[in-house]
mmCIF file of C-alpha atoms in Angstrom:
data_model
loop_
_atom_site.group_PDB
_atom_site.id
_atom_site.type_symbol
_atom_site.label_atom_id
_atom_site.label_comp_id
_atom_site.label_asym_id
_atom_site.label_seq_id
_atom_site.Cartn_x
_atom_site.Cartn_y
_atom_site.Cartn_z
ATOM 1 C CA MET A 1 -180.858 -21.816 -97.414
ATOM 2 C CA THR A 2 -180.162 -20.842 -94.003
ATOM 3 C CA GLU A 3 -178.975 -23.635 -91.633
ATOM 4 C CA ASP A 4 -181.720 -24.749 -88.919
ATOM 5 C CA PRO A 5 -179.920 -24.447 -85.441
ATOM 6 C CA GLY A 6 -181.960 -27.458 -84.377
ATOM 7 C CA THR A 7 -180.902 -29.417 -87.144
ATOM 8 C CA ARG A 8 -177.049 -29.004 -85.648
ATOM 9 C CA ILE A 9 -175.737 -31.985 -83.085
ATOM 10 C CA ALA A 10 -174.639 -31.379 -79.912
ATOM 11 C CA ASP A 11 -170.860 -32.220 -79.724
ATOM 12 C CA ASP A 12 -168.070 -32.236 -76.657
ATOM 13 C CA GLY A 13 -165.361 -33.189 -79.452
ATOM 14 C CA ASP A 14 -165.764 -36.793 -79.440
ATOM 15 C CA VAL A 15 -167.955 -36.697 -83.266
ATOM 16 C CA ALA A 16 -164.873 -34.513 -84.897
ATOM 17 C CA ASP A 17 -162.558 -37.082 -83.225
ATOM 18 C CA ARG A 18 -164.995 -39.797 -85.571
ATOM 19 C CA VAL A 19 -165.341 -37.667 -88.402
ATOM 20 C CA LYS A 20 -161.481 -37.139 -88.404
ATOM 21 C CA GLN A 21 -160.829 -41.097 -87.666
ATOM 22 C CA VAL A 22 -162.981 -41.164 -90.756
ATOM 23 C CA VAL A 23 -161.006 -38.776 -93.340
ATOM 24 C CA GLU A 24 -157.852 -40.727 -91.988
ATOM 25 C CA ARG A 25 -159.281 -44.412 -92.794
ATOM 26 C CA LEU A 26 -159.937 -42.820 -96.593
ATOM 27 C CA GLY A 27 -156.679 -41.755 -96.990
ATOM 28 C CA CYS A 28 -157.530 -38.182 -98.643
ATOM 29 C CA SER A 29 -156.991 -34.541 -97.576
ATOM 30 C CA ARG A 30 -159.660 -32.767 -96.055
ATOM 31 C CA ARG A 31 -160.285 -30.589 -98.919
ATOM 32 C CA GLU A 32 -161.119 -33.591 -100.748
ATOM 33 C CA PHE A 33 -163.134 -34.919 -98.328
ATOM 34 C CA ALA A 34 -165.393 -31.606 -98.102
ATOM 35 C CA ARG A 35 -165.498 -31.892 -101.888
ATOM 36 C CA ARG A 36 -166.942 -35.611 -100.936
ATOM 37 C CA ILE A 37 -169.427 -34.440 -98.758
ATOM 38 C CA VAL A 38 -170.507 -31.847 -100.927
ATOM 39 C CA MET A 39 -169.215 -29.418 -97.802
ATOM 40 C CA ASP A 40 -167.767 -26.094 -97.510
ATOM 41 C CA PRO A 41 -164.232 -26.900 -96.650
ATOM 42 C CA SER A 42 -164.126 -23.935 -94.235
ATOM 43 C CA LYS A 43 -167.045 -25.336 -92.302
ATOM 44 C CA LEU A 44 -165.425 -28.854 -92.198
ATOM 45 C CA SER A 45 -162.206 -27.187 -90.592
ATOM 46 C CA ARG A 46 -164.207 -25.348 -88.264
ATOM 47 C CA SER A 47 -166.308 -28.249 -87.662
ATOM 48 C CA LEU A 48 -163.241 -30.719 -86.854
ATOM 49 C CA GLY A 49 -161.711 -27.506 -84.950
ATOM 50 C CA GLY A 50 -164.753 -27.162 -82.746
ATOM 51 C CA THR A 51 -165.548 -23.762 -83.397
ATOM 52 C CA ARG A 52 -168.529 -25.288 -85.303
ATOM 53 C CA ARG A 53 -171.247 -27.500 -85.210
ATOM 54 C CA PHE A 54 -171.528 -30.338 -87.847
ATOM 55 C CA THR A 55 -175.687 -30.639 -89.000
ATOM 56 C CA LEU A 56 -177.152 -34.282 -88.957
ATOM 57 C CA ALA A 57 -177.518 -33.745 -92.833
ATOM 58 C CA GLU A 58 -173.574 -33.463 -92.853
ATOM 59 C CA ILE A 59 -173.114 -36.401 -90.649
ATOM 60 C CA VAL A 60 -175.341 -38.376 -92.468
ATOM 61 C CA ARG A 61 -173.063 -37.456 -95.710
ATOM 62 C CA VAL A 62 -169.980 -38.126 -93.668
ATOM 63 C CA ALA A 63 -171.861 -41.615 -92.984
ATOM 64 C CA ASP A 64 -172.353 -42.692 -96.245
ATOM 65 C CA ILE A 65 -169.144 -41.850 -97.934
ATOM 66 C CA GLY A 66 -167.295 -43.721 -95.158
ATOM 67 C CA GLY A 67 -169.057 -46.436 -94.914
ATOM 68 C CA VAL A 68 -169.466 -46.152 -91.052
ATOM 69 C CA ASP A 69 -173.000 -45.798 -89.192
ATOM 70 C CA VAL A 70 -174.495 -42.644 -88.042
ATOM 71 C CA ALA A 71 -174.958 -44.031 -85.149
ATOM 72 C CA TRP A 72 -171.498 -44.463 -84.164
ATOM 73 C CA LEU A 73 -170.628 -41.463 -85.512
ATOM 74 C CA LEU A 74 -173.026 -39.792 -83.030
ATOM 75 C CA GLY A 75 -171.697 -41.575 -80.071
ATOM 76 C CA SER A 76 -175.245 -43.805 -79.660
ATOM 77 C CA ARG A 77 -174.866 -46.908 -77.766
ATOM 78 C CA ALA A 78 -176.891 -49.056 -80.263
ATOM 79 C CA GLY A 79 -174.328 -47.619 -83.153
ATOM 80 C CA THR A 80 -171.596 -49.686 -84.155
ATOM 81 C CA PRO A 81 -167.815 -49.246 -83.959
ATOM 82 C CA ALA A 82 -166.362 -47.824 -86.835
ATOM 83 C CA PRO A 83 -164.954 -50.645 -90.057
ATOM 84 C CA ALA A 84 -161.771 -51.705 -89.037
ATOM 85 C CA ARG A 85 -158.395 -50.327 -91.520
ATOM 86 C CA GLY A 86 -158.970 -51.900 -94.422
ATOM 87 C CA ARG A 87 -162.860 -52.999 -95.284
ATOM 88 C CA GLU A 88 -164.380 -51.340 -98.137
ATOM 89 C CA PRO A 89 -167.244 -48.997 -97.772
ATOM 90 C CA ALA A 90 -170.737 -50.324 -98.907
ATOM 91 C CA ALA A 91 -170.951 -50.103 -102.904
ATOM 92 C CA VAL A 92 -172.381 -46.698 -103.935
ATOM 93 C CA PRO A 93 -172.417 -44.872 -107.220
ATOM 94 C CA GLU A 94 -168.868 -43.405 -107.991
ATOM 95 C CA GLY A 95 -167.881 -40.498 -106.017
ATOM 96 C CA GLY A 96 -170.792 -41.628 -103.342
ATOM 97 C CA ARG A 97 -174.298 -41.012 -103.032
ATOM 98 C CA PRO A 98 -174.252 -37.508 -102.540
ATOM 99 C CA LEU A 99 -172.304 -36.393 -105.329
ATOM 100 C CA GLN A 100 -174.791 -38.776 -108.135
ATOM 101 C CA ILE A 101 -177.346 -36.440 -106.138
ATOM 102 C CA VAL A 102 -175.607 -33.367 -106.845
ATOM 103 C CA ARG A 103 -174.918 -33.900 -110.482
ATOM 104 C CA GLU A 104 -178.180 -35.029 -111.320
ATOM 105 C CA THR A 105 -179.886 -32.057 -110.045
ATOM 106 C CA VAL A 106 -177.045 -29.895 -111.915
ATOM 107 C CA ARG A 107 -178.552 -31.663 -114.871
ATOM 108 C CA LEU A 108 -181.793 -31.207 -114.321
ATOM 109 C CA ILE A 109 -181.525 -27.770 -113.202
ATOM 110 C CA ALA A 110 -179.598 -26.890 -116.220
ATOM 111 C CA GLU A 111 -182.520 -28.581 -118.457
ATOM 112 C CA HIS A 112 -185.493 -27.268 -116.802
ATOM 113 C CA GLY A 113 -184.459 -24.511 -114.319
ATOM 114 C CA PHE A 114 -184.565 -25.082 -110.476
ATOM 115 C CA HIS A 115 -188.183 -24.410 -109.470
ATOM 116 C CA ALA A 116 -189.412 -27.278 -112.299
ATOM 117 C CA VAL A 117 -187.356 -29.925 -110.779
ATOM 118 C CA ARG A 118 -188.934 -32.091 -107.643
ATOM 119 C CA VAL A 119 -187.323 -33.869 -105.717
ATOM 120 C CA ALA A 120 -189.174 -36.663 -106.779
ATOM 121 C CA ASP A 121 -187.158 -36.144 -110.625
ATOM 122 C CA ILE A 122 -183.841 -36.162 -108.602
ATOM 123 C CA ALA A 123 -184.438 -39.171 -107.290
ATOM 124 C CA ALA A 124 -185.904 -41.001 -109.888
ATOM 125 C CA ALA A 125 -182.247 -39.999 -112.004
ATOM 126 C CA CYS A 126 -180.631 -41.475 -109.132
ATOM 127 C CA GLY A 127 -182.366 -44.707 -109.162
ATOM 128 C CA THR A 128 -183.108 -44.270 -105.670
ATOM 129 C CA SER A 129 -186.129 -42.766 -103.293
ATOM 130 C CA THR A 130 -187.065 -39.166 -102.184
ATOM 131 C CA ALA A 131 -186.549 -40.031 -98.678
ATOM 132 C CA ALA A 132 -182.352 -41.152 -99.505
ATOM 133 C CA VAL A 133 -182.502 -37.543 -101.123
ATOM 134 C CA HIS A 134 -183.637 -35.994 -97.946
ATOM 135 C CA TYR A 135 -181.737 -37.922 -96.149
ATOM 136 C CA HIS A 136 -178.991 -36.535 -97.553
ATOM 137 C CA PHE A 137 -180.222 -33.281 -98.631
ATOM 138 C CA PRO A 138 -183.089 -32.176 -96.220
ATOM 139 C CA GLY A 139 -184.665 -29.286 -98.195
ATOM 140 C CA ARG A 140 -184.647 -28.000 -101.467
ATOM 141 C CA ASP A 141 -182.577 -24.656 -100.573
ATOM 142 C CA GLU A 142 -180.079 -27.156 -99.359
ATOM 143 C CA LEU A 143 -180.054 -28.829 -102.706
ATOM 144 C CA LEU A 144 -179.717 -25.600 -104.786
ATOM 145 C CA GLU A 145 -176.161 -24.510 -102.935
ATOM 146 C CA ALA A 146 -175.234 -27.980 -102.748
ATOM 147 C CA ALA A 147 -175.374 -27.955 -106.422
ATOM 148 C CA VAL A 148 -173.711 -24.435 -107.228
ATOM 149 C CA ARG A 149 -170.730 -25.201 -104.563
ATOM 150 C CA TRP A 150 -170.313 -28.330 -106.950
ATOM 151 C CA CYS A 151 -169.979 -26.208 -109.885
ATOM 152 C CA MET A 152 -167.838 -24.086 -108.640
ATOM 153 C CA ASP A 153 -165.188 -26.830 -106.972
ATOM 154 C CA GLU A 154 -165.123 -28.034 -110.617
ATOM 155 C CA ASP A 155 -164.651 -24.540 -111.997
ATOM 156 C CA THR A 156 -162.081 -24.096 -109.651
ATOM 157 C CA ALA A 157 -159.795 -27.288 -110.325
ATOM 158 C CA ARG A 158 -160.510 -26.482 -114.186
ATOM 159 C CA ARG A 159 -159.161 -22.762 -113.470
ATOM 160 C CA ALA A 160 -156.185 -23.937 -111.551
ATOM 161 C CA ALA A 161 -154.695 -26.759 -113.970
ATOM 162 C CA GLY A 162 -154.662 -24.178 -117.003
ATOM 163 C CA LEU A 163 -152.839 -21.494 -114.679
ATOM 164 C CA ALA A 164 -151.045 -24.304 -113.645
ATOM 165 C CA GLU A 165 -149.625 -24.846 -117.693
ATOM 166 C CA ALA A 166 -149.635 -21.552 -118.521
ATOM 167 C CA CYS A 167 -146.340 -19.846 -119.986
ATOM 168 C CA ASP A 168 -147.684 -16.228 -118.752
ATOM 169 C CA ALA A 169 -150.092 -14.232 -117.624
ATOM 170 C CA ARG A 170 -151.609 -13.481 -121.248
ATOM 171 C CA ALA A 171 -152.068 -17.051 -121.583
ATOM 172 C CA GLU A 172 -153.912 -17.587 -118.140
ATOM 173 C CA LEU A 173 -156.321 -15.138 -118.964
ATOM 174 C CA LEU A 174 -156.748 -16.711 -122.383
ATOM 175 C CA HIS A 175 -157.082 -19.494 -120.498
ATOM 176 C CA LEU A 176 -160.220 -18.524 -117.737
ATOM 177 C CA ILE A 177 -161.761 -16.906 -120.571
ATOM 178 C CA THR A 178 -161.829 -19.947 -122.758
ATOM 179 C CA LEU A 179 -163.192 -21.705 -119.596
ATOM 180 C CA GLN A 180 -166.050 -18.578 -119.066
ATOM 181 C CA THR A 181 -167.505 -19.673 -122.584
ATOM 182 C CA PRO A 182 -170.191 -21.951 -122.797
ATOM 183 C CA ARG A 183 -169.030 -24.309 -125.465
ATOM 184 C CA THR A 184 -168.989 -27.669 -123.795
ATOM 185 C CA GLU A 185 -172.825 -29.253 -122.607
ATOM 186 C CA GLN A 186 -170.942 -29.029 -119.019
ATOM 187 C CA GLN A 187 -169.998 -25.329 -119.521
ATOM 188 C CA ARG A 188 -173.631 -24.832 -120.695
ATOM 189 C CA ARG A 189 -175.063 -26.704 -117.796
ATOM 190 C CA GLN A 190 -173.066 -24.662 -115.349
ATOM 191 C CA TRP A 191 -174.174 -21.221 -116.601
ATOM 192 C CA LEU A 192 -177.483 -22.141 -116.614
ATOM 193 C CA VAL A 193 -177.286 -23.266 -113.009
ATOM 194 C CA TRP A 194 -175.141 -19.994 -112.843
ATOM 195 C CA LEU A 195 -178.706 -17.730 -114.300
ATOM 196 C CA ASP A 196 -180.642 -19.776 -111.559
ATOM 197 C CA LEU A 197 -178.145 -19.058 -108.475
ATOM 198 C CA TRP A 198 -178.999 -15.454 -109.127
ATOM 199 C CA ALA A 199 -182.127 -15.387 -109.904
ATOM 200 C CA GLN A 200 -182.424 -16.901 -105.783
ATOM 201 C CA ALA A 201 -179.596 -14.462 -104.745
ATOM 202 C CA ALA A 202 -181.429 -11.706 -105.315
ATOM 203 C CA ARG A 203 -184.701 -12.902 -103.232
ATOM 204 C CA SER A 204 -182.549 -14.698 -100.437
ATOM 205 C CA THR A 205 -179.735 -13.811 -98.251
ATOM 206 C CA ALA A 206 -178.324 -17.049 -97.879
ATOM 207 C CA VAL A 207 -177.968 -17.509 -101.557
ATOM 208 C CA GLY A 208 -177.048 -13.853 -101.972
ATOM 209 C CA ARG A 209 -173.957 -14.641 -99.844
ATOM 210 C CA LEU A 210 -172.955 -17.687 -101.660
ATOM 211 C CA HIS A 211 -173.187 -15.558 -104.603
ATOM 212 C CA GLU A 212 -170.820 -13.556 -103.158
ATOM 213 C CA HIS A 213 -168.176 -15.354 -102.291
ATOM 214 C CA TYR A 214 -167.789 -16.786 -105.613
ATOM 215 C CA TYR A 215 -167.727 -13.671 -107.300
ATOM 216 C CA ARG A 216 -165.572 -12.587 -104.839
ATOM 217 C CA GLN A 217 -163.100 -15.176 -105.387
ATOM 218 C CA TRP A 218 -163.591 -15.436 -109.364
ATOM 219 C CA ARG A 219 -162.639 -11.431 -109.489
ATOM 220 C CA THR A 220 -159.841 -11.918 -107.546
ATOM 221 C CA THR A 221 -158.811 -14.652 -109.374
ATOM 222 C CA VAL A 222 -158.879 -12.820 -112.781
ATOM 223 C CA ALA A 223 -157.523 -9.105 -110.664
ATOM 224 C CA ASP A 224 -154.339 -11.581 -109.665
ATOM 225 C CA VAL A 225 -153.621 -12.769 -113.011
ATOM 226 C CA LEU A 226 -154.139 -8.927 -114.631
ATOM 227 C CA ARG A 227 -151.781 -7.823 -111.826
ATOM 228 C CA ARG A 228 -149.170 -10.511 -112.679
ATOM 229 C CA GLY A 229 -149.181 -9.243 -116.270
ATOM 230 C CA VAL A 230 -148.534 -5.975 -115.909
ATOM 231 C CA GLU A 231 -145.321 -6.758 -114.023
ATOM 232 C CA GLN A 232 -144.104 -9.132 -116.834
ATOM 233 C CA GLY A 233 -144.854 -6.797 -118.896
ATOM 234 C CA VAL A 234 -147.680 -8.144 -121.348
ATOM 235 C CA PHE A 235 -150.526 -6.365 -119.878
ATOM 236 C CA ARG A 236 -150.313 -2.291 -120.308
ATOM 237 C CA PRO A 237 -150.041 -0.831 -116.828
ATOM 238 C CA VAL A 238 -153.744 -0.955 -115.401
ATOM 239 C CA ASP A 239 -156.036 -1.091 -112.496
ATOM 240 C CA PRO A 240 -156.195 -4.563 -112.154
ATOM 241 C CA GLU A 241 -159.157 -4.422 -109.499
ATOM 242 C CA SER A 242 -161.260 -1.950 -112.015
ATOM 243 C CA THR A 243 -160.497 -3.685 -115.384
ATOM 244 C CA ALA A 244 -161.211 -7.384 -113.417
ATOM 245 C CA LEU A 245 -164.940 -6.238 -112.542
ATOM 246 C CA ARG A 246 -165.095 -5.029 -116.067
ATOM 247 C CA LEU A 247 -163.666 -7.906 -117.793
ATOM 248 C CA THR A 248 -165.782 -10.684 -115.225
ATOM 249 C CA ALA A 249 -169.204 -8.533 -116.128
ATOM 250 C CA LEU A 250 -168.727 -8.467 -120.320
ATOM 251 C CA ILE A 251 -168.493 -12.162 -119.638
ATOM 252 C CA ASP A 252 -171.530 -12.226 -117.620
ATOM 253 C CA GLY A 253 -173.612 -10.175 -120.313
ATOM 254 C CA LEU A 254 -172.430 -11.926 -123.148
ATOM 255 C CA ALA A 255 -172.579 -15.264 -121.656
ATOM 256 C CA THR A 256 -176.426 -14.865 -120.663
ATOM 257 C CA GLN A 257 -177.142 -13.333 -124.595
ATOM 258 C CA VAL A 258 -175.250 -16.853 -125.721
ATOM 259 C CA LEU A 259 -177.834 -19.193 -123.781
ATOM 260 C CA ALA A 260 -181.077 -16.703 -123.992
ATOM 261 C CA THR A 261 -181.063 -16.012 -127.642
ATOM 262 C CA ALA A 262 -181.024 -17.457 -130.712
ATOM 263 C CA PRO A 263 -178.123 -19.156 -132.342
ATOM 264 C CA ASP A 264 -177.807 -17.183 -134.786
ATOM 265 C CA SER A 265 -177.429 -14.536 -132.886
ATOM 266 C CA THR A 266 -174.804 -14.893 -130.125
ATOM 267 C CA THR A 267 -173.097 -17.187 -130.469
ATOM 268 C CA PRO A 268 -169.628 -19.065 -128.203
ATOM 269 C CA ASP A 269 -167.392 -18.223 -130.883
ATOM 270 C CA SER A 270 -168.779 -14.292 -130.879
ATOM 271 C CA MET A 271 -168.218 -14.145 -127.535
ATOM 272 C CA HIS A 272 -164.937 -15.453 -127.298
ATOM 273 C CA ALA A 273 -164.178 -12.688 -129.941
ATOM 274 C CA ALA A 274 -165.371 -9.999 -128.638
ATOM 275 C CA LEU A 275 -163.590 -10.468 -125.482
ATOM 276 C CA LEU A 276 -160.068 -11.440 -127.235
ATOM 277 C CA THR A 277 -160.854 -7.937 -128.431
ATOM 278 C CA PHE A 278 -161.229 -6.433 -125.241
ATOM 279 C CA VAL A 279 -157.822 -7.890 -124.144
ATOM 280 C CA ASP A 280 -156.269 -6.443 -127.155
ATOM 281 C CA SER A 281 -157.456 -3.109 -127.011
ATOM 282 C CA GLU A 282 -157.766 -2.722 -123.706
ATOM 283 C CA LEU A 283 -154.697 -4.591 -121.948
ATOM 284 C CA ALA A 284 -151.826 -5.651 -125.077
ATOM 285 C CA PRO A 285 -149.063 -3.171 -123.777
ATOM 286 C CA THR A 286 -148.555 0.062 -125.894
ATOM 287 C CA ILE A 287 -145.331 0.337 -128.343
ATOM 288 C CA PRO A 288 -142.979 2.537 -127.298
ATOM 289 C CA GLN A 289 -142.386 5.243 -130.445
ATOM 290 C CA LEU A 290 -138.698 5.007 -131.620
ATOM 291 C CA PRO A 291 -136.960 8.660 -131.962
ATOM 292 C CA LEU A 292 -136.601 10.209 -135.535
ATOM 293 C CA SER A 293 -133.467 10.921 -137.099
ATOM 294 C CA PRO A 294 -133.195 14.730 -137.242
ATOM 295 C CA GLU A 295 -134.045 14.677 -141.108
ATOM 296 C CA GLY A 296 -137.183 12.748 -140.306
ATOM 297 C CA SER A 297 -137.973 15.102 -137.582
ATOM 298 C CA ARG A 298 -137.496 18.219 -139.923
ATOM 299 C CA ARG A 299 -140.007 16.206 -142.615
ATOM 300 C CA GLU A 300 -142.332 15.291 -139.848
ATOM 301 C CA GLN A 301 -142.419 19.386 -138.411
ATOM 302 C CA ARG A 302 -142.956 20.265 -142.256
ATOM 303 C CA GLY A 303 -145.733 17.970 -142.286
ATOM 304 C CA HIS A 304 -147.519 19.268 -139.820
ATOM 305 C CA HIS A 305 -147.335 23.181 -140.567
ATOM 306 C CA HIS A 306 -148.592 21.887 -144.163
ATOM 307 C CA LEU A 307 -151.506 20.646 -142.147
ATOM 308 C CA ARG A 308 -152.102 23.744 -139.806
ATOM 309 C CA PRO A 309 -155.154 25.681 -140.906
ATOM 310 C CA ASP A 310 -154.068 29.212 -140.158
ATOM 311 C CA ARG A 311 -151.166 29.018 -141.630
ATOM 312 C CA ARG A 312 -150.839 31.582 -144.496
ATOM 313 C CA ARG A 313 -149.548 30.705 -147.977
#
């Protein structure tokens, strides 16, 4: 999944300026534009700022989503100018061809596994040619990265929506747990993609970096929720980072069992119940003991003496 330096385009600032024009014409934020072209928002920001050069594949996706000519973006004399403001881009699938390719890649990986999926299978699912797939994503590693990044973006968006509606940190944590329980078809697909990511991360430094980035973000989210819960008094005092590590590891282990075992063994419901048990046993605030009345205290003391095995009769 490493980028070949030879695929990066030379840019004295003109290419970045033209990409900015495309973003402005579409009227969306840079983060949303990065999602549409399936690109890390930080990479887009650095490319537009001049500290990173676009790859040719990224420029192709910019042209596809923006409805402009690649040659124009690259500053070629043979290129055509950007479409006038208000002109509709060429007809493409909802979200653009790159997102269609990525969504179908996610579906096929979930059904067959990354190594069993051919570019020809992806092209057939999209109703296009293998050349069109390679036009947007030159290699299989780039397809895997785009598929994983799309899953990450979808996951992050759902988290943010639920966290914004939660009344306290406990409700936030329960929302995160529900999102990570593979009940729906979409959740199961994403978990199956994660499984392929783990296998690739063990063998590829580049995929490993993507894996590390996602899990750092995920554990930080959980730790922040735990920290707020302690401050609000809905959780007992715990170390947020350590507890987040334990909880996310438990989620991963249980989800793997749900996906890999027979339906009558570990199920989404039993996984969810186990995670709620963790929350209740490890995080529920302790109830302070009310002081006993003097008479009650004397009775308790008599009871303790009665239980002492060394007391003489």
